XYZ file of C-alpha atoms in Angstrom:
248
model
C 12.980 -13.596 -0.512
C 11.458 -15.060 2.301
C 13.306 -14.750 5.504
C 13.554 -16.773 8.466
C 13.917 -14.212 11.230
C 12.252 -10.607 10.925
C 11.160 -7.835 13.300
C 7.445 -7.642 13.809
C 5.231 -4.842 14.868
C 2.501 -5.415 17.230
C 0.192 -3.382 14.975
C 0.138 -6.640 13.016
C -0.646 -9.167 15.514
C -4.049 -9.672 16.646
C -5.123 -12.901 14.782
C -3.964 -16.677 15.006
C -2.011 -16.552 11.926
C 0.035 -13.074 12.603
C 0.983 -14.096 15.776
C 2.449 -17.169 14.109
C 4.226 -15.229 12.017
C 5.893 -13.263 14.783
C 7.788 -16.275 16.200
C 10.571 -15.280 13.697
C 10.261 -18.631 11.152
C 9.768 -18.707 7.515
C 6.098 -19.727 7.524
C 5.810 -21.455 4.393
C 3.206 -24.096 4.371
C 2.072 -26.349 1.248
C -0.845 -24.733 0.777
C 1.022 -21.349 0.843
C -1.364 -19.204 3.345
C 1.323 -17.191 4.926
C 3.962 -14.998 3.738
C 6.692 -12.871 5.567
C 9.242 -10.611 3.933
C 11.621 -8.321 5.824
C 12.251 -6.191 2.658
C 16.151 -5.975 3.425
C 16.196 -6.416 -0.506
C 14.056 -7.450 -3.236
C 12.171 -10.425 -2.871
C 12.681 -13.271 -5.609
C 10.004 -13.372 -8.061
C 9.247 -9.574 -7.322
C 8.492 -7.394 -10.812
C 8.796 -3.675 -10.983
C 5.767 -1.811 -12.567
C 6.849 1.424 -13.625
C 9.040 1.667 -10.078
C 12.312 1.259 -9.264
C 13.661 -0.492 -5.924
C 16.749 -0.920 -4.171
C 18.287 -2.027 -0.431
C 18.287 1.243 1.872
C 18.662 1.796 5.254
C 16.648 4.874 6.849
C 15.787 5.478 10.412
C 17.988 3.223 11.248
C 16.119 0.143 9.807
C 17.038 -1.887 6.596
C 14.053 -1.695 4.113
C 13.512 -1.751 0.493
C 13.241 1.784 -1.295
C 10.842 2.429 -4.098
C 9.983 5.516 -6.116
C 8.725 5.803 -9.751
C 11.431 5.713 -12.603
C 12.949 8.436 -13.944
C 11.207 7.892 -17.214
C 7.830 8.395 -15.338
C 9.025 11.402 -13.502
C 10.104 13.171 -16.369
C 8.331 11.805 -19.341
C 4.937 10.685 -17.751
C 1.787 12.117 -17.685
C -0.927 12.421 -15.273
C -3.751 9.671 -15.505
C -1.759 7.984 -18.319
C 1.438 6.891 -16.480
C 0.506 7.980 -12.555
C -1.737 9.043 -10.464
C -3.782 6.215 -9.257
C -2.061 3.904 -11.659
C -0.310 0.511 -11.549
C 2.910 1.917 -10.153
C 4.052 -0.741 -7.647
C 6.813 -3.441 -6.675
C 4.577 -6.466 -7.784
C 5.168 -9.355 -4.908
C 5.052 -13.175 -5.722
C 2.091 -13.728 -3.524
C -1.481 -13.735 -3.944
C -4.768 -13.607 -2.185
C -8.754 -13.066 -2.687
C -9.387 -12.494 1.291
C -7.150 -11.939 4.099
C -4.643 -9.516 5.920
C -1.812 -7.756 4.585
C 0.349 -5.501 6.880
C 3.876 -3.565 6.209
C 5.633 -0.822 7.697
C 5.899 2.588 5.582
C 8.136 5.405 5.812
C 7.186 8.301 3.155
C 8.201 11.535 2.283
C 8.142 13.865 -0.758
C 11.519 13.304 -3.077
C 13.601 15.944 -5.013
C 10.941 16.193 -8.188
C 7.872 16.363 -6.131
C 5.139 18.904 -7.602
C 3.297 20.755 -5.439
C 0.068 18.616 -4.964
C 2.930 15.514 -3.669
C 2.173 14.277 -0.468
C 4.171 11.253 -0.122
C 2.235 8.991 -1.743
C 2.662 5.007 -0.238
C 0.401 1.910 0.427
C -0.365 -1.366 -0.522
C -1.978 -2.780 -3.928
C -4.226 -6.271 -3.298
C -5.824 -8.313 -5.884
C -3.462 -7.296 -8.649
C -4.978 -9.234 -11.772
C -3.152 -10.672 -14.716
C -1.250 -7.898 -16.818
C -1.973 -5.371 -13.993
C -5.107 -4.412 -15.654
C -6.887 -4.257 -12.348
C -6.071 -4.084 -8.498
C -7.199 -2.242 -5.304
C -5.097 -0.404 -3.161
C -5.170 1.407 -0.009
C -2.090 4.830 0.626
C -1.019 6.912 2.841
C -0.337 10.863 2.220
C 1.932 11.514 5.200
C 1.948 15.335 4.617
C -2.138 14.931 5.129
C -1.551 13.263 8.505
C -2.547 14.954 11.590
C 1.386 15.258 12.739
C 1.595 17.799 10.045
C -1.712 20.040 11.275
C -2.783 20.441 7.688
C -5.827 22.763 7.099
C -9.265 21.189 6.088
C -9.942 19.556 3.846
C -6.811 17.781 3.584
C -6.239 16.918 7.475
C -9.481 14.158 6.105
C -7.427 12.701 3.471
C -4.399 10.801 5.218
C -5.665 7.669 3.818
C -7.105 6.499 0.426
C -8.874 3.860 -1.034
C -9.158 3.381 -4.820
C -10.031 0.531 -7.338
C -7.865 0.539 -10.603
C -9.000 1.193 -13.619
C -12.480 2.718 -13.059
C -12.724 3.907 -9.652
C -9.566 6.334 -9.052
C -9.557 9.206 -5.788
C -10.827 11.966 -8.491
C -13.639 10.170 -9.084
C -14.526 8.781 -5.865
C -14.173 12.454 -4.548
C -16.688 13.632 -7.132
C -19.204 10.858 -6.675
C -19.241 10.581 -3.008
C -18.430 14.120 -1.497
C -18.610 12.643 1.892
C -15.702 11.584 1.538
C -16.159 7.741 2.540
C -13.282 6.223 1.028
C -10.660 8.832 2.507
C -9.772 9.126 6.314
C -7.737 11.270 8.646
C -4.644 9.228 10.255
C -1.939 10.179 13.109
C 1.120 10.355 10.880
C 3.481 12.385 9.241
C 6.602 12.617 6.499
C 10.013 10.676 7.648
C 7.988 8.627 10.475
C 7.298 4.993 10.471
C 3.857 4.008 9.940
C 2.217 0.260 10.142
C -0.468 -0.110 7.446
C -2.642 -2.991 7.784
C -5.271 -3.849 5.561
C -8.269 -6.543 6.217
C -9.768 -8.073 3.140
C -13.117 -9.493 3.083
C -15.230 -10.042 0.145
C -16.420 -6.379 -1.007
C -15.168 -4.986 2.167
C -11.967 -3.714 3.301
C -10.840 -2.177 6.963
C -7.269 -0.029 6.909
C -5.661 0.385 10.209
C -2.741 2.523 11.113
C -0.453 1.907 13.732
C -3.166 -0.401 15.099
C -6.242 2.140 15.070
C -8.848 1.422 12.420
C -8.934 4.805 10.468
C -11.021 3.461 7.533
C -13.744 1.061 6.938
C -15.340 0.622 3.745
C -17.991 -2.139 3.563
C -18.859 -1.750 -0.209
C -15.609 -1.243 -2.126
C -15.326 -0.665 -5.732
C -14.128 -3.762 -7.416
C -15.600 -7.557 -7.599
C -13.517 -9.990 -5.107
C -10.642 -11.882 -7.082
C -7.555 -13.537 -6.239
C -4.642 -11.261 -7.291
C -1.308 -10.330 -6.150
C 0.375 -7.829 -3.633
C 2.084 -4.914 -4.636
C 4.189 -1.850 -2.853
C 2.764 0.977 -3.961
C 3.994 4.499 -4.823
C 2.738 7.612 -6.692
C 4.128 11.045 -7.990
C 6.790 13.130 -6.210
C 7.386 9.892 -3.783
C 10.485 8.680 -2.103
C 9.117 5.377 -0.038
C 10.837 2.942 1.958
C 8.877 -0.353 2.795
C 9.746 -3.007 5.630
C 8.522 -5.746 7.385
C 5.733 -7.240 5.095
C 3.428 -9.981 6.118
C 0.583 -11.590 4.310
C -2.060 -14.273 5.644
C -4.411 -15.508 3.233
C -7.892 -16.148 4.726
C -8.620 -19.932 5.681
C -11.522 -21.647 3.312
């Protein structure tokens, strides 16, 4: 549900619409240009795709805890049920272009495989039936705060486009790493992920610093829903989601 009072990170300010969000009002306009969710519970109208979501308190903050379902964890297969697949909380908001911003704390869970890095982020432009979407997610265990070896230190932030351009194909066809980036993050630390989406471009900022700028993304622009994305071996907490649709 949309709440009238919520905390607001300065890292998501900087634009007229988001500054308005930070005044502590439920911004509900007739044309639905802005949405704010504190994520203290599952928003009304949200749907779950291969994940479970429950209210939680972590690091002194109320948040939504999101992880893959036990069925996916125990019986799923990579490339079919997880790893850059539709595994997210789908929210009742949609945009083509605009800004999406959320606070994330992510860490490996008890079932994490060796390659798990605490994958958590934002899906956007989710199509009908979840047959296509784009996403940017964090890998906190590849963050600079963990001092990982190369090349992992350059892989803390990842863009992908489902279904055709998942991370393995992007790495194979673009060995320069243009769809990944380093970031000063780590597990068990809150990080603010902001996406500025415009046409075929997306810019990802972490804690107010631009870390990944993609001028030619791998999907055509279309209106679609927003999702809280997680992947294998991850316990993720999401708080303070703000969405601002670009004015046309």
